Structure formats: structure tokens, C-alpha cells
Amino acid sequence: MATLLYRLGRFAYDRRWLVVSLWFVVLLAVGGSAAAFHGALSNSFQIPGTETQRMLDKLQTDLPSSAGGSATIVFESPNSAFTADQKQGITDALAKIKGLDGVQNVTDPFATQAQLDNATTQLASGQKQLAAAEAQLTAGQQQLDAERKQLAASGLPQSAITSATAGAQAKLDSGAAQLAQQKASLALGERQAQASQGLRFVSTDGKAAIATIQFTKSTDALPSSLRDEVQSLAQVPGVNSYASKELTQDISQLFGTSEATGVIIAAIVLLVMLGTFVAAGLPLLMALVGVGVGVGGTFALTGLVQMSSTTPMLGLMLGLAVGIDYSLFIVNRHRTQLLRGMPPRESIALAIGTSGNAVLFAGITVIIALAALVVPGLPFLSVMGIAAAATVAVAVLVAVTLLPAVLAFAGRRIISKRRWAKADAENARFASANEGEGGAARSAEEARVDAAKSQRGWGGWVTRHPWIALVASIVVLGALALPAAQLRLALPDGGSEPVDSSAYKAYEATGKYFGQGMTGPIIVVGELPAGLDATAAKTKEYDVADQLRSVANVTAAVPVALSENRQTAVFQVIPTDGPASASTVQVVSDLRAKGAQIRSQTGVTIGLTGQTAANVDVSSKLADALPPYLAIVVGLSLVLLLLVFRSLLVPLLATGGFLLSLGAAFGAVVAVYQWGWLGPVFDVTHPGAVLSFLPILLIGILFGLAMDYQVFITSGIREAYVHGQEAHLAVQTGFRHAARVVTAAAIIMVSVFAGFIFSHVTMIRPLGFALALGVLLDAFVVRMTLVPAVMRLIGRGAWWLPRWLARLLPDLDIEGAKLERTTAESAPRETAGAAL
């Protein structure tokens, strides 16, 4: 592979115009396709085959009007209860919204609340009317009976008496039938009022009202024009209007100011390390090209494949981070070789064959880890993993094809004039000797300088005090990992939005005035027996509602819709707490457990759907998928590192370190986003459950990135050991060679990920935090502290491998050491100044 990449680097150098032109065409084609064929992104995480999806499909068939998405608007009077003018203004605004194309129905809170408030009065009045009618009917019957007795006493035959009183009796029978019907209607009204207890649409103090808007499509499929128009019409003079998250979420913009800040920090690090704007700009340019092609291709497929809003964001995040790092490794190698006098064509080809080979392997580990997200069998996660893996693959291709072509155009401008002058002076010092002696003298001097410098700095300290470094690393990572035991998963609600957003204000106002449960009602679908008349069907509905309301932490359970054939009923269950709370998760479980009892007592089969139930299902499925996925990734890391380093202990050490950094990242996420520690620092205003697919994404991504640094650190140590150095000296030498570039790469990656901690897409924030901290800990605590400390302690044993296994394993030569030796023997030597 190293030889193939070496030839690819030469080809890119020789055909630089062709390579650049081809990538330009690809970028234009992908951009045009994304603009022409992109579809809508989604924040719905459905899993085919689950109860929530089956019930939703049933609603779309039996009750299409109840299958569309819904959103709420909270109206709040700033100072006092709504005035008559304000109420009229809200009612008029809702009437205009109801007339919009795409809106199925709108609930007027004042009219609905008036019905609920009047229900008690109407029921009391109805009871009085029924009592009076019943008394009147009883009196009429008594009077008719007395008349019959008188007629019988007068000697009339029974047939004549019956004939004489038939009309009066018919009127009484008709009145009795009407009275029975009114009693049944009143009983249903009483049960409806009972079911609606605890449900309000206007707050008790009259300062807030909540309107529900039912759409013909899911909220994820709503055009932005409809969202904007609804929010615009909801603005009423003198009233604060807060639209819920379903209306306000804007997932069309990928790049915000916080993400740009991370890229700016990365650019500064590159400039400090590489010394010129050209050299610093090349990794950024390569990353942007890779992101443009990878994320653009993802967008082009959104018209065919349903994707969550996190999918392109994840591709953007990873594409920027690995794109910059991979190019940095190659550029750094190329600069070093140029400064030593290597011709540019040979230097570019060798950099691609050596560092490019390591980049290829590192990229493959990330790609495999991301592609393995298909294993849990969750469609939205599979799409996310494949799209991110494709973006990383593009980043690797850019690094080994486009980068060498652009480096050919850049020439000597990737190195500063001061650094060139220093290199020329150093090369001239050895030029006076003949080639062989000069090369030997230079190598000997560089070896002496290298050994001396290796004793200093962080690597020297770690290898001199390995036990302190080992114990301190484990203590730090272990302490950070402790909160991970309390990890609780859920999907985000409006409480996770920024405090100044309409979605957060709607969430807060809803909880304040109407209870947290109103922010995420649970939808229950009931399958009623066939052949019921209207009264029997209504009775069944209220029987089921009574059962649902008996579940702990349920505030209300209201029948809201019944199909024309009276076989499908929809209930809205209002829990006590919000949709992401632990109690609501338990309510969903208890409602499902109640299904068997409801069926045995009423003959009605129930199932749950809606966003709250779907979120619980998704979180549960992801939690179940986490252990097997972790086992796959850990097993994969052992096999890959065994192939790369031809050692048994190094893969175990690398994998153990990965698990430590992973646990620490989990623990920190729980502490900040679930417990609220340092909440003001990270803009966590509403601590709650952790994003349900964060753990599985973090495992896959962090594994791949951790193996990147493991390769660049440990391969240098192995190369020094193979070249004859003592094991403990090889640790120092290899560490020093890789430390500078790995430090810069880690800072860059952390900066890019940290830029997403304050992303405008709040769902991505905890993932950005977890990745930034995970990379920080893995690079500096695990790979640059714990790993060299342990390798110093175990010495030669780090490279032990059974002979039979050594014969079976292929020699991958990831760093391209063999290629480097081969080309060094055949390549002519030139001074740095003459080479360019």
C-alpha cells in the first residue's frame, strides 16, 4: 500500500492541473446536485416495527386528521389577565392560521376553556332538568293510574279503559324514553367532564393561553414558509406569543458563529506550527473541500433518504476535524523532508507513501467504526453512520490526491524564509564532506541531538516517572468517569433550547401555567370492538379513559377522536412531568403494562404513539444496542492494532486506554448536561437526560480518533525500537518525533469539536462537548501520558508476539518505513536551495 500511495503522490505532482480540475468538477457537481435534489431534514427518530410506528400507520389509515404533526403556541399577557380585546385578537389570529394551506385544525383556547368551565354548570342544570322531568313523569303516571282506577270503578270494561288511556300512556312512554336518553347523555357528559379534570387551555389566573395547531403533515415536513407564516400571524399586539420547538426549529443552516470560532482557533494553531499562511491554509482548504463534497453529497440524497438534522452536522464536524488533521500530518512530513534537501517531487511522493499511509489506516479505522453503526439496526442511526463515514472517506481521498497536487503548486512557500535560511545553513555544513561521509556525520549528529532532546520535555518526564504518570492518569480518568454510572438517555425537548429562544419560552410558560406534562402529551390509540353504536362506542372510550387516568403520574386522559366506523379511538394522556423526565418514561411503561387489563375489562386493545412515546422507544433501543456495539468496536480495535503493531500488549493497552477516556467523557457529559454542573459556562439551562444516540456515536467516533493518535505515537516508538534502540529509549525517541504534530492535531480537533458546544442546533451541543473532551483526554492523558508510561514499565515485553502468530500476521508497514529506506538508497541528494 505504501508503494501504491508513493506512486499516487508522484502522479498527483506530475498531473497537478488534471487532479485539481477533477476535484473542482466533483465539487461543482456535488454542489449542484445538493441545490437541485435536496429534501427536508427531520428531527423525528422513528424505528420501523415498534409500537409507536404501527399505531401511527394505523392512524394514517383510519384517522388521517389525527396523524399529522402538531405544535403549540403559548400566549401570555405581560402584566395582568387577558383583556377582551386581547382575547379577540388571539381568536382572530388563530382563525387566520386555521385558514392556511397545510393546517388541519386549530384549537381556540378561550372557546375550549369556556366549554370545560361551563361543563359543570351545564351538568348541574341538566341534572335539575332531569329531576324535574322525572318528577313530572312520575306525577303524570300516578295521575293516569288514578284515572284508570276511576274508570274501572265506573264499570267500564278493561278494553275500553285501555283504549281511553292509550294516548296518555303513549305520551308518558315517549317521555320516559326521552328521559332515559337524556340520562345517558348526562352520564356521558359527566364522564367527559371527569376525564378532562386537570386539563386547562387558559391558566387559572387568566394570564396565559395555549393553542394547539394540527397540521396535515408531520412537523418535520412543514415548509419553512408555513412555519414563518404561522409565527407571524400569531403575533398579537400587547401579547407575548411563544411558538413551540416543532414550529421554530431551523435545521437548514449548518454553520454558525460558534462553529466558525473553532475553525479560527484551528487556523491559529496551524499558523503557529507551520509558520506561513500558505502552509496553514492548505489543511483548512483540504478540509473545506472534503466537507463540501461529503456533506454536499449527503444533502443531495436527502430528497431520497430521510435524514435527521444531526446527520449533516455530524459529517461537518468530523469532516472539518479529520480533514485538517490528516492534511497536517502529510504537510508536516513534506516540510521536514524539504528542509533536509529532498527534491519536492520525491518529498511529496514519499510523504504520501509514509504519512499518507498512516492517514489511510487512521481514516479506515474511523470509517469502519462509523459504518458499524448499521449493526444496531436503527435506520436513522445507520444513515447517520454511513453519511459520516463517507465524509471521512472523502477527507482521506482529498489528503492523498488533491493535497499533493496543491503542494506542487505551493512549492517552497509552505516554509518561511527564516526557516529556509536556517535549513540552508545546516545543509551547507554537511555539503563540504563527500555524500556518504556527510550523510553519516549528519545522521550521527542528529541521533545525538535527538537523544538529548528526548530526555527533556513531557516525554522525558513521563519515562523518568512512569508510576506517577500511570497512577495520576488512572485517578484523573477514573474520577471523571464516576458520574457515568448515573447515565440516563432521552431525546431533547424544548427545555434544552437556548433560554432566549421562542421554543424555550414556550416550554417554560407551558410548564409554569399548565404543568410540565402539557409540553409532551402521550397519544394512545384504542382499537374498539366492531359493531358498536355511537353511545356504546362513547361509553367504551370513557371506560378506557378511566383506566388510563388510574395510572400513576397521569394528570388527565381525554378521548379526542373517533373514526367514522367507531373502531379506532384516540386518547391524549397528560403526564405530570415533561417528556424527557424519568417519571414520564415510567408512565409510558405503565400505560403499556395496563393494556392487558384494559383489554380484559373493556375489549379495547391500546397502543402508544406520538413523539413522547417514540422518544422513549428510541432511547430504549439505543440503550439496548450500546453493549453489543461497544463489544464490536473493542474487538475491532484489538484486531486492527494487532495487525499494525505486531504485538499483543500494545493493542490491549490501546484499547484499555480508549475505554478509560470513553468512560471519562461519559461521566463529564452526565455531570454537565444531566446534573447541570458548570451549566452557566456551557449554556445548559435545563439539565436533563443525555441525548439518546450520543453514547453510541461517541464510541464509534472516539474509537477511530483515538486509534489515529495511537498509530502516530506508537508507530514512532516501534520504528525506533526496530532500528535498534533499547525499549525505554525507543519510547522517548518515538514520543518526541510524534509529540509536536500530535499535540497540534489534538488541539485542532478539540477546537473544531468545541466550536459545536454552542452550536445553534442544540441537539449537537452535548456531542460536541463529549468529542472535544474525549479527544483532549485521549490525546494528552492516555496516548501522551498513560501509554508511554506503561510501555516504559513493560520494556521489551510491549513488543512480544508468539512466533506462530508472527508468521500468520501480514506486515502492514503503516508508517512506510520500508519504502522510506528504499527511496533513500536510490534518491539523489540535493541541497534545500537547489531542490526548489
GROMACS .gro file of C-alpha atoms in nm, residues 264-602:
model
  339
  264ILE     CA    1  -1.045   3.010   1.351
  265ILE     CA    2  -0.868   2.862   1.653
  266ALA     CA    3  -0.755   2.571   1.436
  267ALA     CA    4  -0.617   2.817   1.181
  268ILE     CA    5  -0.418   2.997   1.452
  269VAL     CA    6  -0.269   2.668   1.573
  270LEU     CA    7  -0.172   2.577   1.217
  271LEU     CA    8  -0.011   2.916   1.161
  272VAL     CA    9   0.191   2.890   1.482
  273MET     CA   10   0.307   2.539   1.399
  274LEU     CA   11   0.374   2.574   1.026
  275GLY     CA   12   0.490   2.935   1.018
  276THR     CA   13   0.333   3.055   0.690
  277PHE     CA   14  -0.016   3.142   0.578
  278VAL     CA   15   0.017   2.913   0.278
  279ALA     CA   16   0.112   2.610   0.486
  280ALA     CA   17  -0.155   2.688   0.748
  281GLY     CA   18  -0.418   2.744   0.482
  282LEU     CA   19  -0.363   2.416   0.299
  283PRO     CA   20  -0.508   2.184   0.571
  284LEU     CA   21  -0.804   2.420   0.610
  285LEU     CA   22  -0.861   2.430   0.235
  286MET     CA   23  -0.843   2.050   0.210
  287ALA     CA   24  -1.087   2.013   0.500
  288LEU     CA   25  -1.333   2.254   0.336
  289VAL     CA   26  -1.314   2.067   0.005
  290GLY     CA   27  -1.372   1.738   0.182
  291VAL     CA   28  -1.666   1.880   0.376
  292GLY     CA   29  -1.806   2.038   0.061
  293VAL     CA   30  -1.806   1.707  -0.124
  294GLY     CA   31  -1.903   1.486   0.171
  295VAL     CA   32  -2.174   1.700   0.329
  296GLY     CA   33  -2.291   1.823  -0.013
  297GLY     CA   34  -2.336   1.464  -0.123
  298THR     CA   35  -2.531   1.396   0.195
  299PHE     CA   36  -2.763   1.688   0.124
  300ALA     CA   37  -2.811   1.572  -0.235
  301LEU     CA   38  -2.951   1.244  -0.101
  302THR     CA   39  -3.196   1.400   0.145
  303GLY     CA   40  -3.459   1.401  -0.128
  304LEU     CA   41  -3.437   1.021  -0.145
  305VAL     CA   42  -3.343   0.921   0.209
  306GLN     CA   43  -3.496   1.058   0.529
  307MET     CA   44  -3.219   1.204   0.744
  308SER     CA   45  -3.212   1.366   1.083
  309SER     CA   46  -3.069   1.715   1.116
  310THR     CA   47  -2.778   1.563   1.309
  311THR     CA   48  -2.659   1.368   1.003
  312PRO     CA   49  -2.504   1.657   0.803
  313MET     CA   50  -2.394   1.825   1.125
  314LEU     CA   51  -2.201   1.514   1.224
  315GLY     CA   52  -2.045   1.497   0.879
  316LEU     CA   53  -1.948   1.863   0.903
  317MET     CA   54  -1.796   1.818   1.247
  318LEU     CA   55  -1.594   1.510   1.155
  319GLY     CA   56  -1.504   1.631   0.807
  320LEU     CA   57  -1.350   1.951   0.943
  321ALA     CA   58  -1.163   1.778   1.226
  322VAL     CA   59  -1.013   1.481   1.041
  323GLY     CA   60  -0.968   1.679   0.720
  324ILE     CA   61  -0.744   1.931   0.894
  325ASP     CA   62  -0.555   1.667   1.093
  326TYR     CA   63  -0.489   1.430   0.805
  327SER     CA   64  -0.357   1.707   0.583
  328LEU     CA   65  -0.146   1.839   0.870
  329PHE     CA   66   0.034   1.506   0.914
  330ILE     CA   67   0.126   1.495   0.545
  331VAL     CA   68   0.222   1.864   0.517
  332ASN     CA   69   0.442   1.836   0.826
  333ARG     CA   70   0.625   1.535   0.680
  334HIS     CA   71   0.671   1.712   0.345
  335ARG     CA   72   0.814   2.025   0.512
  336THR     CA   73   1.061   1.821   0.716
  337GLN     CA   74   1.186   1.641   0.406
  338LEU     CA   75   1.218   1.961   0.205
  339LEU     CA   76   1.424   2.121   0.479
  340ARG     CA   77   1.661   1.826   0.467
  341GLY     CA   78   1.721   1.888   0.097
  342MET     CA   79   1.489   1.635  -0.064
  343PRO     CA   80   1.357   1.733  -0.411
  344PRO     CA   81   0.991   1.843  -0.399
  345ARG     CA   82   0.861   1.571  -0.632
  346GLU     CA   83   1.028   1.300  -0.427
  347SER     CA   84   0.929   1.464  -0.098
  348ILE     CA   85   0.560   1.482  -0.190
  349ALA     CA   86   0.555   1.124  -0.313
  350LEU     CA   87   0.736   0.998  -0.003
  351ALA     CA   88   0.511   1.198   0.231
  352ILE     CA   89   0.205   1.036   0.070
  353GLY     CA   90   0.367   0.692   0.085
  354THR     CA   91   0.462   0.722   0.453
  355SER     CA   92   0.241   0.968   0.644
  356GLY     CA   93  -0.030   0.924   0.381
  357ASN     CA   94  -0.023   0.551   0.451
  358ALA     CA   95  -0.076   0.616   0.822
  359VAL     CA   96  -0.354   0.861   0.735
  360LEU     CA   97  -0.518   0.596   0.520
  361PHE     CA   98  -0.515   0.344   0.804
  362ALA     CA   99  -0.634   0.602   1.057
  363GLY     CA  100  -0.916   0.700   0.823
  364ILE     CA  101  -1.014   0.337   0.770
  365THR     CA  102  -1.047   0.286   1.146
  366VAL     CA  103  -1.282   0.585   1.171
  367ILE     CA  104  -1.477   0.469   0.865
  368ILE     CA  105  -1.519   0.116   0.998
  369ALA     CA  106  -1.629   0.241   1.340
  370LEU     CA  107  -1.887   0.473   1.183
  371ALA     CA  108  -2.009   0.219   0.928
  372ALA     CA  109  -2.058  -0.028   1.213
  373LEU     CA  110  -2.344   0.193   1.331
  374VAL     CA  111  -2.561  -0.014   1.095
  375VAL     CA  112  -2.519  -0.311   1.330
  376PRO     CA  113  -2.778  -0.198   1.592
  377GLY     CA  114  -3.041  -0.196   1.313
  378LEU     CA  115  -3.170   0.157   1.373
  379PRO     CA  116  -3.240   0.322   1.035
  380PHE     CA  117  -3.172   0.684   1.127
  381LEU     CA  118  -2.850   0.583   1.305
  382SER     CA  119  -2.740   0.372   1.009
  383VAL     CA  120  -2.789   0.666   0.773
  384MET     CA  121  -2.601   0.891   1.014
  385GLY     CA  122  -2.309   0.649   1.038
  386ILE     CA  123  -2.283   0.583   0.665
  387ALA     CA  124  -2.303   0.952   0.577
  388ALA     CA  125  -2.034   1.041   0.832
  389ALA     CA  126  -1.815   0.751   0.716
  390ALA     CA  127  -1.848   0.869   0.357
  391THR     CA  128  -1.741   1.220   0.457
  392VAL     CA  129  -1.433   1.081   0.635
  393ALA     CA  130  -1.355   0.871   0.327
  394VAL     CA  131  -1.368   1.184   0.114
  395ALA     CA  132  -1.133   1.358   0.359
  396VAL     CA  133  -0.883   1.073   0.318
  397LEU     CA  134  -0.909   1.086  -0.062
  398VAL     CA  135  -0.856   1.460  -0.059
  399ALA     CA  136  -0.548   1.420   0.160
  400VAL     CA  137  -0.377   1.162  -0.065
  401THR     CA  138  -0.478   1.304  -0.406
  402LEU     CA  139  -0.568   1.673  -0.402
  403LEU     CA  140  -0.322   1.775  -0.130
  404PRO     CA  141  -0.008   1.656  -0.317
  405ALA     CA  142  -0.126   1.838  -0.629
  406VAL     CA  143  -0.180   2.162  -0.437
  407LEU     CA  144   0.153   2.116  -0.258
  408ALA     CA  145   0.317   2.101  -0.601
  409PHE     CA  146   0.168   2.443  -0.681
  410ALA     CA  147   0.267   2.582  -0.339
  411GLY     CA  148   0.634   2.496  -0.385
  412ARG     CA  149   0.867   2.645  -0.125
  413ARG     CA  150   0.607   2.892   0.005
  414ILE     CA  151   0.494   2.641   0.266
  415ILE     CA  152   0.814   2.721   0.459
  416SER     CA  153   0.906   3.063   0.594
  417LYS     CA  154   1.215   3.247   0.469
  418ARG     CA  155   1.374   3.238   0.815
  419ARG     CA  156   1.329   2.861   0.834
  420TRP     CA  157   1.471   2.822   0.484
  421ALA     CA  158   1.779   3.024   0.578
  422LYS     CA  159   1.837   2.806   0.883
  423ALA     CA  160   1.796   2.488   0.677
  424ASP     CA  161   2.031   2.613   0.404
  425ALA     CA  162   2.300   2.688   0.661
  426GLU     CA  163   2.261   2.348   0.821
  427ASN     CA  164   2.268   2.167   0.485
  428ALA     CA  165   2.574   2.365   0.375
  429ARG     CA  166   2.761   2.246   0.683
  430PHE     CA  167   2.746   1.888   0.559
  431ALA     CA  168   2.786   1.967   0.189
  432SER     CA  169   3.165   2.009   0.216
  433ALA     CA  170   3.208   1.643   0.306
  434ASN     CA  171   3.153   1.372   0.047
  435GLU     CA  172   2.798   1.235   0.020
  436GLY     CA  173   2.850   0.916   0.216
  437GLU     CA  174   3.055   1.066   0.499
  438GLY     CA  175   2.839   1.376   0.512
  439GLY     CA  176   2.525   1.169   0.536
  440ALA     CA  177   2.677   0.951   0.809
  441ALA     CA  178   2.804   1.253   1.003
  442ARG     CA  179   2.470   1.423   0.977
  443SER     CA  180   2.282   1.114   1.087
  444ALA     CA  181   2.517   1.067   1.384
  445GLU     CA  182   2.481   1.428   1.495
  446GLU     CA  183   2.103   1.419   1.453
  447ALA     CA  184   2.091   1.100   1.659
  448ARG     CA  185   2.292   1.264   1.940
  449VAL     CA  186   2.073   1.576   1.936
  450ASP     CA  187   1.761   1.362   1.918
  451ALA     CA  188   1.867   1.154   2.219
  452ALA     CA  189   1.945   1.466   2.421
  453LYS     CA  190   1.615   1.636   2.338
  454SER     CA  191   1.423   1.316   2.409
  455GLN     CA  192   1.538   1.334   2.770
  456ARG     CA  193   1.367   1.671   2.810
  457GLY     CA  194   1.006   1.777   2.791
  458TRP     CA  195   0.693   1.586   2.879
  459GLY     CA  196   0.803   1.260   2.721
  460GLY     CA  197   1.125   1.261   2.919
  461TRP     CA  198   0.940   1.330   3.246
  462VAL     CA  199   0.684   1.055   3.185
  463THR     CA  200   0.951   0.794   3.112
  464ARG     CA  201   1.154   0.901   3.418
  465HIS     CA  202   0.849   0.883   3.648
  466PRO     CA  203   0.628   0.618   3.485
  467TRP     CA  204   0.449   0.509   3.803
  468ILE     CA  205   0.348   0.863   3.892
  469ALA     CA  206   0.224   0.922   3.537
  470LEU     CA  207   0.035   0.592   3.532
  471VAL     CA  208  -0.138   0.636   3.869
  472ALA     CA  209  -0.222   1.003   3.806
  473SER     CA  210  -0.373   0.923   3.465
  474ILE     CA  211  -0.593   0.646   3.604
  475VAL     CA  212  -0.704   0.858   3.901
  476VAL     CA  213  -0.798   1.154   3.680
  477LEU     CA  214  -0.985   0.945   3.423
  478GLY     CA  215  -1.150   0.729   3.690
  479ALA     CA  216  -1.274   1.031   3.884
  480LEU     CA  217  -1.422   1.186   3.570
  481ALA     CA  218  -1.588   0.856   3.481
  482LEU     CA  219  -1.775   0.814   3.813
  483PRO     CA  220  -2.092   1.008   3.710
  484ALA     CA  221  -2.129   0.780   3.406
  485ALA     CA  222  -2.297   0.523   3.633
  486GLN     CA  223  -2.599   0.758   3.651
  487LEU     CA  224  -2.630   0.798   3.273
  488ARG     CA  225  -2.993   0.840   3.162
  489LEU     CA  226  -3.087   0.864   2.794
  490ALA     CA  227  -3.364   1.058   2.621
  491LEU     CA  228  -3.423   1.280   2.321
  492PRO     CA  229  -3.422   1.659   2.373
  493ASP     CA  230  -3.733   1.867   2.441
  494GLY     CA  231  -3.795   2.240   2.437
  495GLY     CA  232  -3.619   2.277   2.770
  496SER     CA  233  -3.286   2.207   2.601
  497GLU     CA  234  -3.320   2.509   2.370
  498PRO     CA  235  -3.143   2.842   2.438
  499VAL     CA  236  -3.312   3.048   2.708
  500ASP     CA  237  -3.375   3.340   2.474
  501SER     CA  238  -3.543   3.123   2.210
  502SER     CA  239  -3.916   3.110   2.149
  503ALA     CA  240  -3.910   2.731   2.192
  504TYR     CA  241  -3.764   2.755   2.542
  505LYS     CA  242  -4.002   3.032   2.644
  506ALA     CA  243  -4.296   2.827   2.517
  507TYR     CA  244  -4.171   2.526   2.712
  508GLU     CA  245  -4.117   2.729   3.028
  509ALA     CA  246  -4.453   2.909   3.005
  510THR     CA  247  -4.638   2.583   2.939
  511GLY     CA  248  -4.483   2.421   3.244
  512LYS     CA  249  -4.543   2.729   3.459
  513TYR     CA  250  -4.909   2.782   3.374
  514PHE     CA  251  -5.034   2.438   3.268
  515GLY     CA  252  -4.794   2.180   3.410
  516GLN     CA  253  -4.489   2.015   3.256
  517GLY     CA  254  -4.698   1.730   3.117
  518MET     CA  255  -4.861   1.961   2.864
  519THR     CA  256  -4.520   2.001   2.695
  520GLY     CA  257  -4.526   1.638   2.579
  521PRO     CA  258  -4.864   1.459   2.585
  522ILE     CA  259  -4.876   1.087   2.517
  523ILE     CA  260  -5.102   0.964   2.237
  524VAL     CA  261  -5.290   0.640   2.300
  525VAL     CA  262  -5.469   0.464   2.013
  526GLY     CA  263  -5.752   0.227   2.101
  527GLU     CA  264  -5.889  -0.049   1.876
  528LEU     CA  265  -6.258  -0.086   1.967
  529PRO     CA  266  -6.473  -0.396   1.902
  530ALA     CA  267  -6.673  -0.394   1.580
  531GLY     CA  268  -7.049  -0.328   1.570
  532LEU     CA  269  -7.075  -0.064   1.842
  533ASP     CA  270  -7.334   0.211   1.813
  534ALA     CA  271  -7.246   0.573   1.895
  535THR     CA  272  -7.343   0.553   2.263
  536ALA     CA  273  -7.168   0.221   2.319
  537ALA     CA  274  -6.853   0.349   2.149
  538LYS     CA  275  -6.854   0.662   2.365
  539THR     CA  276  -6.901   0.450   2.674
  540LYS     CA  277  -6.604   0.234   2.573
  541GLU     CA  278  -6.394   0.547   2.524
  542TYR     CA  279  -6.467   0.673   2.874
  543ASP     CA  280  -6.411   0.326   3.022
  544VAL     CA  281  -6.066   0.325   2.866
  545ALA     CA  282  -6.001   0.684   2.974
  546ASP     CA  283  -6.083   0.591   3.334
  547GLN     CA  284  -5.830   0.308   3.318
  548LEU     CA  285  -5.563   0.532   3.165
  549ARG     CA  286  -5.623   0.801   3.426
  550SER     CA  287  -5.569   0.547   3.705
  551VAL     CA  288  -5.201   0.512   3.610
  552ALA     CA  289  -4.964   0.689   3.849
  553ASN     CA  290  -4.837   1.034   3.743
  554VAL     CA  291  -5.115   1.081   3.485
  555THR     CA  292  -5.295   1.415   3.517
  556ALA     CA  293  -5.564   1.366   3.252
  557ALA     CA  294  -5.671   1.116   2.988
  558VAL     CA  295  -5.911   1.260   2.732
  559PRO     CA  296  -6.076   1.097   2.428
  560VAL     CA  297  -6.002   1.333   2.138
  561ALA     CA  298  -6.110   1.150   1.819
  562LEU     CA  299  -6.317   0.856   1.697
  563SER     CA  300  -6.312   0.709   1.348
  564GLU     CA  301  -6.629   0.700   1.135
  565ASN     CA  302  -6.661   0.323   1.175
  566ARG     CA  303  -6.618   0.367   1.552
  567GLN     CA  304  -6.336   0.115   1.566
  568THR     CA  305  -6.038   0.346   1.624
  569ALA     CA  306  -6.026   0.596   1.910
  570VAL     CA  307  -5.751   0.843   2.002
  571PHE     CA  308  -5.676   0.949   2.359
  572GLN     CA  309  -5.450   1.226   2.482
  573VAL     CA  310  -5.277   1.139   2.808
  574ILE     CA  311  -5.119   1.425   3.002
  575PRO     CA  312  -4.839   1.310   3.237
  576THR     CA  313  -4.734   1.503   3.544
  577ASP     CA  314  -4.384   1.583   3.419
  578GLY     CA  315  -4.213   1.670   3.091
  579PRO     CA  316  -4.148   1.425   2.807
  580ALA     CA  317  -3.779   1.367   2.889
  581SER     CA  318  -3.830   1.312   3.263
  582ALA     CA  319  -3.780   0.976   3.431
  583SER     CA  320  -4.139   0.975   3.560
  584THR     CA  321  -4.281   1.016   3.209
  585VAL     CA  322  -4.066   0.728   3.085
  586GLN     CA  323  -4.221   0.523   3.365
  587VAL     CA  324  -4.571   0.643   3.268
  588VAL     CA  325  -4.516   0.511   2.914
  589SER     CA  326  -4.410   0.176   3.057
  590ASP     CA  327  -4.705   0.166   3.299
  591LEU     CA  328  -4.956   0.254   3.027
  592ARG     CA  329  -4.831  -0.033   2.813
  593ALA     CA  330  -4.846  -0.269   3.111
  594LYS     CA  331  -5.205  -0.152   3.170
  595GLY     CA  332  -5.301  -0.265   2.819
  596ALA     CA  333  -5.374  -0.625   2.917
  597GLN     CA  334  -5.611  -0.518   3.194
  598ILE     CA  335  -5.788  -0.269   2.966
  599ARG     CA  336  -5.840  -0.537   2.703
  600SER     CA  337  -5.977  -0.791   2.950
  601GLN     CA  338  -6.220  -0.542   3.107
  602THR     CA  339  -6.329  -0.341   2.802
   0.00000   0.00000   0.00000
